[in-house]
Amino acid sequence: GRFKAACGAASANVAVLVAGHWLPLGEGVAGGVVNALALSGDQLFVGGTFRLAGGRPAGRVARWEGGRWHPLGELGGDVHALAVLGEYLFAAGSFETAGGLPASHVARFSSGRWTAVGGGVDAPAFALLAHGTCILMGGAFTTCLSPSPLLPPTPCRNLA
């Protein structure tokens, strides 16, 4: 969200509720807002429009672990949703690049780098859900793009 305090505790756009009290997560995030959260074990992933996490440059996505912020590279536009499936962090939003590489509105992060998910989709994605071994995605898109110019795109009206 966009806030500077949570119930009187100074918190920059992200906070945690512990024993009925809101606490900040370090210096929080700045230069934008948090739109999405995902949790995997003791790692909290945040995505949004922010440019700083814990006072360090962050390209709209970061991880809170071990009492500090860890930027996760650069996404070339806003992050609207995050989900964790196995070793992968998935991000969806209104971006066209992830880690400097083409990624049309959806990307995954693993082993310190971003990669595209297939050919992506033709318009922003706003929701992700990890279920079993699948990722479900919803948004404003109507076409799932092919990762190969030899394969045609597939209609996928707002859900993939």
Tab-separated table of N, CA and C in Angstrom:
chain	number	residue	atom	x	y	z
A	1	GLY	N	0.806	-1.184	0.000
A	1	GLY	CA	0.000	0.000	0.000
A	1	GLY	C	0.851	1.250	0.000
A	2	ARG	N	0.201	2.364	0.219
A	2	ARG	CA	0.868	3.658	0.298
A	2	ARG	C	0.587	4.234	1.678
A	3	PHE	N	1.562	4.120	2.581
A	3	PHE	CA	1.412	4.678	3.917
A	3	PHE	C	2.781	4.929	4.531
A	4	LYS	N	2.808	5.833	5.503
A	4	LYS	CA	4.047	6.161	6.208
A	4	LYS	C	4.041	5.648	7.633
A	5	ALA	N	2.854	5.227	8.104
A	5	ALA	CA	2.740	4.688	9.460
A	5	ALA	C	1.598	3.691	9.502
A	6	ALA	N	1.732	2.670	10.348
A	6	ALA	CA	0.678	1.678	10.566
A	6	ALA	C	0.352	1.684	12.050
A	7	CYS	N	-0.819	2.221	12.383
A	7	CYS	CA	-1.267	2.321	13.787
A	7	CYS	C	-0.211	2.982	14.672
A	8	GLY	N	0.384	4.051	14.192
A	8	GLY	CA	1.353	4.827	14.956
A	8	GLY	C	2.797	4.398	14.790
A	9	ALA	N	3.057	3.237	14.188
A	9	ALA	CA	4.432	2.780	13.980
A	9	ALA	C	4.906	3.248	12.601
A	10	ALA	N	6.014	3.965	12.566
A	10	ALA	CA	6.568	4.431	11.296
A	10	ALA	C	6.878	3.233	10.404
A	11	SER	N	6.272	3.209	9.229
A	11	SER	CA	6.430	2.101	8.284
A	11	SER	C	6.312	2.655	6.878
A	12	ALA	N	7.281	2.400	6.035
A	12	ALA	CA	7.281	2.927	4.675
A	12	ALA	C	6.666	1.919	3.711
A	13	ASN	N	5.339	1.966	3.569
A	13	ASN	CA	4.572	1.227	2.568
A	13	ASN	C	4.468	-0.282	2.785
A	14	VAL	N	5.086	-0.819	3.839
A	14	VAL	CA	4.964	-2.246	4.142
A	14	VAL	C	5.189	-2.428	5.652
A	15	ALA	N	4.342	-3.270	6.288
A	15	ALA	CA	4.445	-3.497	7.734
A	15	ALA	C	3.983	-4.914	8.039
A	16	VAL	N	4.310	-5.389	9.234
A	16	VAL	CA	3.925	-6.730	9.659
A	16	VAL	C	3.209	-6.620	11.012
A	17	LEU	N	2.159	-7.411	11.188
A	17	LEU	CA	1.413	-7.445	12.444
A	17	LEU	C	1.961	-8.570	13.305
A	18	VAL	N	2.517	-8.230	14.475
A	18	VAL	CA	3.087	-9.206	15.402
A	18	VAL	C	2.451	-8.977	16.769
A	19	ALA	N	1.793	-10.003	17.290
A	19	ALA	CA	1.157	-9.949	18.611
A	19	ALA	C	0.274	-8.704	18.765
A	20	GLY	N	-0.487	-8.382	17.709
A	20	GLY	CA	-1.414	-7.259	17.757
A	20	GLY	C	-0.801	-5.891	17.536
A	21	HIS	N	0.492	-5.836	17.200
A	21	HIS	CA	1.169	-4.555	16.976
A	21	HIS	C	1.784	-4.527	15.575
A	22	TRP	N	1.598	-3.403	14.878
A	22	TRP	CA	2.201	-3.227	13.563
A	22	TRP	C	3.652	-2.809	13.711
A	23	LEU	N	4.524	-3.478	12.980
A	23	LEU	CA	5.961	-3.175	13.021
A	23	LEU	C	6.473	-2.943	11.609
A	24	PRO	N	7.454	-2.040	11.462
A	24	PRO	CA	8.037	-1.810	10.131
A	24	PRO	C	8.948	-2.971	9.730
A	25	LEU	N	9.166	-3.128	8.447
A	25	LEU	CA	10.163	-4.068	7.923
A	25	LEU	C	11.348	-3.229	7.477
A	26	GLY	N	12.281	-3.005	8.393
A	26	GLY	CA	13.441	-2.168	8.098
A	26	GLY	C	13.017	-0.787	7.656
A	27	GLU	N	13.679	-0.265	6.627
A	27	GLU	CA	13.337	1.050	6.081
A	27	GLU	C	12.156	0.994	5.130
A	28	GLY	N	11.620	-0.202	4.885
A	28	GLY	CA	10.485	-0.339	3.985
A	28	GLY	C	10.872	-0.076	2.545
A	29	VAL	N	9.884	0.321	1.741
A	29	VAL	CA	10.119	0.625	0.332
A	29	VAL	C	9.711	2.060	0.059
A	30	ALA	N	10.348	2.674	-0.941
A	30	ALA	CA	10.083	4.076	-1.258
A	30	ALA	C	10.077	4.273	-2.771
A	31	GLY	N	9.543	5.422	-3.185
A	31	GLY	CA	9.502	5.741	-4.602
A	31	GLY	C	8.347	5.073	-5.316
A	32	GLY	N	7.343	4.642	-4.583
A	32	GLY	CA	6.178	3.980	-5.144
A	32	GLY	C	5.477	3.168	-4.078
A	33	VAL	N	4.580	2.314	-4.501
A	33	VAL	CA	3.756	1.553	-3.571
A	33	VAL	C	3.970	0.054	-3.731
A	34	VAL	N	3.492	-0.700	-2.744
A	34	VAL	CA	3.475	-2.158	-2.802
A	34	VAL	C	2.094	-2.584	-3.280
A	35	ASN	N	2.053	-3.352	-4.373
A	35	ASN	CA	0.797	-3.869	-4.923
A	35	ASN	C	0.594	-5.343	-4.622
A	36	ALA	N	1.682	-6.079	-4.365
A	36	ALA	CA	1.586	-7.531	-4.263
A	36	ALA	C	2.548	-8.074	-3.220
A	37	LEU	N	2.133	-9.153	-2.564
A	37	LEU	CA	2.949	-9.864	-1.578
A	37	LEU	C	2.888	-11.358	-1.871
A	38	ALA	N	3.988	-12.046	-1.617
A	38	ALA	CA	4.012	-13.510	-1.691
A	38	ALA	C	4.969	-14.003	-0.620
A	39	LEU	N	4.651	-15.113	-0.010
A	39	LEU	CA	5.437	-15.654	1.082
A	39	LEU	C	5.902	-17.061	0.719
A	40	SER	N	7.179	-17.328	0.999
A	40	SER	CA	7.736	-18.659	0.805
A	40	SER	C	8.701	-18.928	1.959
A	41	GLY	N	8.294	-19.786	2.879
A	41	GLY	CA	9.114	-20.036	4.068
A	41	GLY	C	9.307	-18.756	4.856
A	42	ASP	N	10.563	-18.362	5.111
A	42	ASP	CA	10.842	-17.119	5.842
A	42	ASP	C	11.156	-15.962	4.907
A	43	GLN	N	10.816	-16.098	3.635
A	43	GLN	CA	11.054	-15.037	2.655
A	43	GLN	C	9.732	-14.370	2.283
A	44	LEU	N	9.699	-13.039	2.380
A	44	LEU	CA	8.549	-12.259	1.944
A	44	LEU	C	8.947	-11.523	0.675
A	45	PHE	N	8.204	-11.719	-0.397
A	45	PHE	CA	8.449	-11.027	-1.655
A	45	PHE	C	7.427	-9.911	-1.794
A	46	VAL	N	7.879	-8.751	-2.236
A	46	VAL	CA	6.984	-7.616	-2.466
A	46	VAL	C	7.197	-7.099	-3.880
A	47	GLY	N	6.111	-6.687	-4.505
A	47	GLY	CA	6.175	-6.122	-5.843
A	47	GLY	C	5.262	-4.919	-5.932
A	48	GLY	N	5.566	-4.002	-6.834
A	48	GLY	CA	4.729	-2.817	-6.979
A	48	GLY	C	5.328	-1.818	-7.946
A	49	THR	N	5.337	-0.551	-7.503
A	49	THR	CA	5.856	0.540	-8.326
A	49	THR	C	7.095	1.175	-7.715
A	50	PHE	N	7.550	0.676	-6.572
A	50	PHE	CA	8.634	1.291	-5.803
A	50	PHE	C	9.987	1.172	-6.507
A	51	ARG	N	10.892	2.069	-6.145
A	51	ARG	CA	12.238	2.105	-6.735
A	51	ARG	C	13.345	1.854	-5.716
A	52	LEU	N	12.996	1.840	-4.410
A	52	LEU	CA	13.974	1.596	-3.343
A	52	LEU	C	13.402	0.580	-2.356
A	53	ALA	N	14.240	-0.323	-1.864
A	53	ALA	CA	13.865	-1.252	-0.792
A	53	ALA	C	14.998	-1.237	0.225
A	54	GLY	N	14.669	-0.838	1.453
A	54	GLY	CA	15.710	-0.736	2.475
A	54	GLY	C	16.767	0.287	2.116
A	55	GLY	N	16.397	1.314	1.367
A	55	GLY	CA	17.330	2.364	0.972
A	55	GLY	C	18.210	1.999	-0.214
A	56	ARG	N	18.041	0.799	-0.758
A	56	ARG	CA	18.843	0.341	-1.897
A	56	ARG	C	17.998	0.347	-3.169
A	57	PRO	N	18.601	0.593	-4.337
A	57	PRO	CA	17.836	0.562	-5.586
A	57	PRO	C	17.161	-0.793	-5.784
A	58	ALA	N	15.886	-0.737	-6.137
A	58	ALA	CA	15.107	-1.957	-6.381
A	58	ALA	C	14.169	-1.685	-7.544
A	59	GLY	N	14.163	-2.545	-8.514
A	59	GLY	CA	13.365	-2.375	-9.731
A	59	GLY	C	11.962	-2.923	-9.634
A	60	ARG	N	11.203	-2.494	-8.627
A	60	ARG	CA	9.795	-2.831	-8.438
A	60	ARG	C	9.528	-4.192	-7.794
A	61	VAL	N	10.608	-4.907	-7.420
A	61	VAL	CA	10.426	-6.183	-6.727
A	61	VAL	C	11.607	-6.421	-5.797
A	62	ALA	N	11.311	-6.939	-4.584
A	62	ALA	CA	12.371	-7.172	-3.596
A	62	ALA	C	11.947	-8.298	-2.653
A	63	ARG	N	12.927	-8.799	-1.911
A	63	ARG	CA	12.695	-9.876	-0.935
A	63	ARG	C	13.132	-9.388	0.442
A	64	TRP	N	12.301	-9.644	1.458
A	64	TRP	CA	12.652	-9.385	2.856
A	64	TRP	C	13.024	-10.730	3.471
A	65	GLU	N	14.266	-10.846	3.920
A	65	GLU	CA	14.737	-12.085	4.518
A	65	GLU	C	15.900	-11.762	5.440
A	66	GLY	N	15.944	-12.423	6.578
A	66	GLY	CA	17.053	-12.238	7.498
A	66	GLY	C	17.151	-10.829	8.060
A	67	GLY	N	15.997	-10.151	8.168
A	67	GLY	CA	15.982	-8.815	8.752
A	67	GLY	C	16.461	-7.710	7.822
A	68	ARG	N	16.532	-7.987	6.505
A	68	ARG	CA	16.942	-6.928	5.572
A	68	ARG	C	16.338	-7.145	4.189
A	69	TRP	N	16.381	-6.093	3.392
A	69	TRP	CA	15.838	-6.104	2.036
A	69	TRP	C	16.893	-6.547	1.028
A	70	HIS	N	16.447	-7.328	0.040
A	70	HIS	CA	17.303	-7.813	-1.041
A	70	HIS	C	16.605	-7.490	-2.366
A	71	PRO	N	17.079	-6.504	-3.118
A	71	PRO	CA	16.481	-6.220	-4.428
A	71	PRO	C	16.644	-7.432	-5.364
A	72	LEU	N	15.663	-7.636	-6.249
A	72	LEU	CA	15.674	-8.792	-7.144
A	72	LEU	C	15.758	-8.373	-8.612
A	73	GLY	N	16.597	-7.430	-8.916
A	73	GLY	CA	16.743	-7.029	-10.308
A	73	GLY	C	15.686	-6.024	-10.725
A	74	GLU	N	15.542	-5.859	-12.015
A	74	GLU	CA	14.690	-4.804	-12.573
A	74	GLU	C	13.574	-5.380	-13.428
A	75	LEU	N	12.345	-4.984	-13.104
A	75	LEU	CA	11.218	-5.254	-13.993
A	75	LEU	C	10.876	-3.940	-14.677
A	76	GLY	N	10.625	-3.997	-15.975
A	76	GLY	CA	10.462	-2.783	-16.779
A	76	GLY	C	9.095	-2.141	-16.713
A	77	GLY	N	8.366	-2.307	-15.644
A	77	GLY	CA	7.054	-1.702	-15.446
A	77	GLY	C	6.480	-2.186	-14.128
A	78	ASP	N	5.273	-1.757	-13.835
A	78	ASP	CA	4.659	-2.049	-12.541
A	78	ASP	C	4.345	-3.528	-12.360
A	79	VAL	N	4.495	-3.996	-11.111
A	79	VAL	CA	4.150	-5.360	-10.720
A	79	VAL	C	2.788	-5.312	-10.034
A	80	HIS	N	1.854	-6.142	-10.515
A	80	HIS	CA	0.506	-6.185	-9.948
A	80	HIS	C	0.251	-7.440	-9.121
A	81	ALA	N	1.003	-8.515	-9.379
A	81	ALA	CA	0.761	-9.774	-8.674
A	81	ALA	C	2.050	-10.576	-8.567
A	82	LEU	N	2.144	-11.359	-7.491
A	82	LEU	CA	3.270	-12.267	-7.269
A	82	LEU	C	2.722	-13.621	-6.806
A	83	ALA	N	3.436	-14.682	-7.137
A	83	ALA	CA	3.109	-16.017	-6.629
A	83	ALA	C	4.380	-16.842	-6.607
A	84	VAL	N	4.470	-17.756	-5.655
A	84	VAL	CA	5.611	-18.655	-5.547
A	84	VAL	C	5.132	-20.063	-5.855
A	85	LEU	N	5.872	-20.740	-6.724
A	85	LEU	CA	5.602	-22.127	-7.057
A	85	LEU	C	6.939	-22.849	-7.073
A	86	GLY	N	7.155	-23.723	-6.085
A	86	GLY	CA	8.435	-24.417	-5.971
A	86	GLY	C	9.562	-23.421	-5.775
A	87	GLU	N	10.582	-23.498	-6.609
A	87	GLU	CA	11.734	-22.601	-6.498
A	87	GLU	C	11.554	-21.300	-7.272
A	88	TYR	N	10.395	-21.115	-7.901
A	88	TYR	CA	10.178	-19.955	-8.762
A	88	TYR	C	9.288	-18.897	-8.120
A	89	LEU	N	9.681	-17.637	-8.286
A	89	LEU	CA	8.832	-16.500	-7.984
A	89	LEU	C	8.289	-16.005	-9.314
A	90	PHE	N	6.982	-15.943	-9.440
A	90	PHE	CA	6.351	-15.420	-10.647
A	90	PHE	C	5.872	-14.005	-10.381
A	91	ALA	N	6.033	-13.136	-11.368
A	91	ALA	CA	5.544	-11.762	-11.298
A	91	ALA	C	4.693	-11.486	-12.526
A	92	ALA	N	3.606	-10.757	-12.316
A	92	ALA	CA	2.734	-10.352	-13.414
A	92	ALA	C	2.465	-8.864	-13.273
A	93	GLY	N	2.281	-8.195	-14.407
A	93	GLY	CA	2.020	-6.765	-14.340
A	93	GLY	C	1.954	-6.116	-15.689
A	94	SER	N	2.377	-4.834	-15.715
A	94	SER	CA	2.376	-4.080	-16.960
A	94	SER	C	3.800	-3.789	-17.390
A	95	PHE	N	4.606	-4.811	-17.458
A	95	PHE	CA	6.003	-4.671	-17.877
A	95	PHE	C	6.240	-5.448	-19.176
A	96	GLU	N	7.258	-5.028	-19.895
A	96	GLU	CA	7.648	-5.692	-21.148
A	96	GLU	C	9.027	-6.328	-21.050
A	97	THR	N	9.754	-6.023	-19.950
A	97	THR	CA	11.082	-6.607	-19.748
A	97	THR	C	11.234	-7.057	-18.296
A	98	ALA	N	12.102	-8.047	-18.107
A	98	ALA	CA	12.448	-8.536	-16.764
A	98	ALA	C	13.935	-8.850	-16.784
A	99	GLY	N	14.682	-8.200	-15.909
A	99	GLY	CA	16.123	-8.405	-15.905
A	99	GLY	C	16.772	-7.976	-17.208
A	100	GLY	N	16.166	-7.012	-17.895
A	100	GLY	CA	16.695	-6.497	-19.152
A	100	GLY	C	16.353	-7.333	-20.375
A	101	LEU	N	15.608	-8.420	-20.195
A	101	LEU	CA	15.231	-9.303	-21.302
A	101	LEU	C	13.743	-9.180	-21.601
A	102	PRO	N	13.314	-9.456	-22.829
A	102	PRO	CA	11.882	-9.396	-23.138
A	102	PRO	C	11.070	-10.346	-22.258
A	103	ALA	N	9.976	-9.838	-21.724
A	103	ALA	CA	9.054	-10.631	-20.896
A	103	ALA	C	7.723	-9.885	-20.908
A	104	SER	N	6.807	-10.343	-21.711
A	104	SER	CA	5.549	-9.635	-21.931
A	104	SER	C	4.531	-9.889	-20.818
A	105	HIS	N	4.600	-9.070	-19.776
A	105	HIS	CA	3.632	-9.005	-18.675
A	105	HIS	C	3.710	-10.139	-17.654
A	106	VAL	N	4.570	-11.141	-17.875
A	106	VAL	CA	4.740	-12.211	-16.885
A	106	VAL	C	6.172	-12.732	-16.974
A	107	ALA	N	6.767	-12.969	-15.789
A	107	ALA	CA	8.154	-13.448	-15.737
A	107	ALA	C	8.331	-14.298	-14.493
A	108	ARG	N	9.415	-15.070	-14.476
A	108	ARG	CA	9.726	-15.844	-13.277
A	108	ARG	C	11.180	-15.612	-12.888
A	109	PHE	N	11.424	-15.702	-11.569
A	109	PHE	CA	12.739	-15.457	-10.992
A	109	PHE	C	13.209	-16.727	-10.310
A	110	SER	N	14.437	-17.125	-10.611
A	110	SER	CA	15.045	-18.280	-9.964
A	110	SER	C	16.544	-18.193	-10.147
A	111	SER	N	17.289	-18.645	-9.159
A	111	SER	CA	18.758	-18.675	-9.226
A	111	SER	C	19.346	-17.312	-9.592
A	112	GLY	N	18.734	-16.254	-9.082
A	112	GLY	CA	19.282	-14.911	-9.263
A	112	GLY	C	19.004	-14.235	-10.592
A	113	ARG	N	18.085	-14.812	-11.415
A	113	ARG	CA	17.804	-14.151	-12.688
A	113	ARG	C	16.343	-14.300	-13.091
A	114	TRP	N	15.904	-13.333	-13.905
A	114	TRP	CA	14.556	-13.320	-14.447
A	114	TRP	C	14.542	-13.964	-15.823
A	115	THR	N	13.457	-14.687	-16.132
A	115	THR	CA	13.240	-15.230	-17.470
A	115	THR	C	11.772	-15.031	-17.842
A	116	ALA	N	11.516	-14.981	-19.144
A	116	ALA	CA	10.148	-14.871	-19.636
A	116	ALA	C	9.409	-16.179	-19.375
A	117	VAL	N	8.087	-16.096	-19.298
A	117	VAL	CA	7.236	-17.272	-19.185
A	117	VAL	C	6.554	-17.441	-20.537
A	118	GLY	N	7.028	-18.398	-21.306
A	118	GLY	CA	6.529	-18.565	-22.669
A	118	GLY	C	6.725	-17.279	-23.442
A	119	GLY	N	5.750	-16.909	-24.241
A	119	GLY	CA	5.796	-15.640	-24.968
A	119	GLY	C	5.085	-14.522	-24.237
A	120	GLY	N	4.539	-14.833	-23.053
A	120	GLY	CA	3.804	-13.836	-22.285
A	120	GLY	C	2.394	-13.660	-22.819
A	121	VAL	N	1.825	-12.496	-22.541
A	121	VAL	CA	0.461	-12.171	-22.972
A	121	VAL	C	0.445	-10.779	-23.583
A	122	ASP	N	-0.648	-10.434	-24.258
A	122	ASP	CA	-0.709	-9.200	-25.043
A	122	ASP	C	-1.141	-7.952	-24.277
A	123	ALA	N	-1.435	-8.056	-22.989
A	123	ALA	CA	-1.866	-6.904	-22.187
A	123	ALA	C	-1.563	-7.205	-20.721
A	124	PRO	N	-1.668	-6.201	-19.848
A	124	PRO	CA	-1.301	-6.400	-18.441
A	124	PRO	C	-2.048	-7.550	-17.753
A	125	ALA	N	-1.329	-8.172	-16.825
A	125	ALA	CA	-1.881	-9.228	-15.980
A	125	ALA	C	-1.974	-8.680	-14.555
A	126	PHE	N	-3.046	-9.027	-13.850
A	126	PHE	CA	-3.308	-8.446	-12.535
A	126	PHE	C	-3.433	-9.459	-11.400
A	127	ALA	N	-3.486	-10.754	-11.717
A	127	ALA	CA	-3.675	-11.759	-10.666
A	127	ALA	C	-2.881	-13.012	-10.988
A	128	LEU	N	-2.306	-13.616	-9.957
A	128	LEU	CA	-1.599	-14.890	-10.069
A	128	LEU	C	-2.037	-15.788	-8.916
A	129	LEU	N	-2.097	-17.088	-9.197
A	129	LEU	CA	-2.408	-18.059	-8.159
A	129	LEU	C	-1.599	-19.319	-8.429
A	130	ALA	N	-0.842	-19.756	-7.434
A	130	ALA	CA	-0.130	-21.026	-7.515
A	130	ALA	C	-1.065	-22.103	-6.985
A	131	HIS	N	-1.245	-23.172	-7.779
A	131	HIS	CA	-2.135	-24.259	-7.380
A	131	HIS	C	-1.523	-25.571	-7.866
A	132	GLY	N	-1.148	-26.431	-6.930
A	132	GLY	CA	-0.508	-27.686	-7.312
A	132	GLY	C	0.781	-27.411	-8.062
A	133	THR	N	0.846	-27.852	-9.301
A	133	THR	CA	2.031	-27.623	-10.133
A	133	THR	C	1.773	-26.570	-11.202
A	134	CYS	N	0.682	-25.802	-11.042
A	134	CYS	CA	0.283	-24.814	-12.061
A	134	CYS	C	0.265	-23.402	-11.512
A	135	ILE	N	0.418	-22.460	-12.423
A	135	ILE	CA	0.200	-21.042	-12.132
A	135	ILE	C	-0.995	-20.596	-12.961
A	136	LEU	N	-1.984	-19.996	-12.303
A	136	LEU	CA	-3.123	-19.402	-12.989
A	136	LEU	C	-2.911	-17.902	-13.020
A	137	MET	N	-3.276	-17.254	-14.121
A	137	MET	CA	-3.061	-15.818	-14.269
A	137	MET	C	-4.320	-15.188	-14.858
A	138	GLY	N	-4.695	-14.029	-14.311
A	138	GLY	CA	-5.827	-13.280	-14.837
A	138	GLY	C	-5.412	-11.860	-15.157
A	139	GLY	N	-6.129	-11.243	-16.098
A	139	GLY	CA	-5.795	-9.867	-16.448
A	139	GLY	C	-6.591	-9.349	-17.613
A	140	ALA	N	-6.084	-8.307	-18.237
A	140	ALA	CA	-6.755	-7.635	-19.344
A	140	ALA	C	-6.389	-8.217	-20.696
A	141	PHE	N	-5.623	-9.282	-20.729
A	141	PHE	CA	-5.128	-9.860	-21.975
A	141	PHE	C	-6.199	-10.700	-22.676
A	142	THR	N	-6.048	-10.867	-23.967
A	142	THR	CA	-6.936	-11.723	-24.755
A	142	THR	C	-6.164	-12.790	-25.525
A	143	THR	N	-4.824	-12.637	-25.578
A	143	THR	CA	-4.001	-13.549	-26.362
A	143	THR	C	-2.763	-13.962	-25.582
A	144	CYS	N	-2.494	-15.270	-25.562
A	144	CYS	CA	-1.246	-15.794	-25.017
A	144	CYS	C	-0.266	-15.881	-26.179
A	145	LEU	N	0.851	-15.206	-26.047
A	145	LEU	CA	1.816	-15.107	-27.131
A	145	LEU	C	2.736	-16.313	-27.168
A	146	SER	N	3.170	-16.676	-28.327
A	146	SER	CA	4.049	-17.819	-28.498
A	146	SER	C	5.501	-17.400	-28.295
A	147	PRO	N	6.304	-18.265	-27.659
A	147	PRO	CA	7.724	-17.946	-27.523
A	147	PRO	C	8.485	-18.129	-28.838
A	148	SER	N	7.832	-18.705	-29.841
A	148	SER	CA	8.477	-18.963	-31.125
A	148	SER	C	7.720	-18.281	-32.254
A	149	PRO	N	8.432	-17.626	-33.170
A	149	PRO	CA	7.742	-17.025	-34.313
A	149	PRO	C	7.124	-18.081	-35.235
A	150	LEU	N	7.471	-19.328	-35.043
A	150	LEU	CA	6.931	-20.401	-35.875
A	150	LEU	C	5.574	-20.902	-35.383
A	151	LEU	N	5.208	-20.546	-34.144
A	151	LEU	CA	3.939	-20.986	-33.568
A	151	LEU	C	2.984	-19.800	-33.451
A	152	PRO	N	1.709	-19.995	-33.756
A	152	PRO	CA	0.753	-18.880	-33.668
A	152	PRO	C	0.376	-18.577	-32.214
A	153	PRO	N	-0.072	-17.335	-31.944
A	153	PRO	CA	-0.583	-17.013	-30.611
A	153	PRO	C	-1.892	-17.772	-30.361
A	154	THR	N	-2.279	-17.887	-29.094
A	154	THR	CA	-3.472	-18.638	-28.691
A	154	THR	C	-4.446	-17.723	-27.973
A	155	PRO	N	-5.736	-17.754	-28.351
A	155	PRO	CA	-6.710	-16.960	-27.583
A	155	PRO	C	-6.743	-17.459	-26.139
A	156	CYS	N	-6.781	-16.520	-25.183
A	156	CYS	CA	-6.830	-16.919	-23.760
A	156	CYS	C	-7.566	-15.868	-22.954
A	157	ARG	N	-8.646	-15.386	-23.406
A	157	ARG	CA	-9.483	-14.323	-22.875
A	157	ARG	C	-9.440	-14.131	-21.362
A	158	ASN	N	-8.514	-13.336	-20.894
A	158	ASN	CA	-8.407	-12.866	-19.515
A	158	ASN	C	-7.999	-13.908	-18.488
A	159	LEU	N	-7.756	-15.148	-18.911
A	159	LEU	CA	-7.357	-16.182	-17.967
A	159	LEU	C	-6.413	-17.148	-18.671
A	160	ALA	N	-5.286	-17.437	-18.036
A	160	ALA	CA	-4.334	-18.384	-18.623
A	160	ALA	C	-3.811	-19.304	-17.532
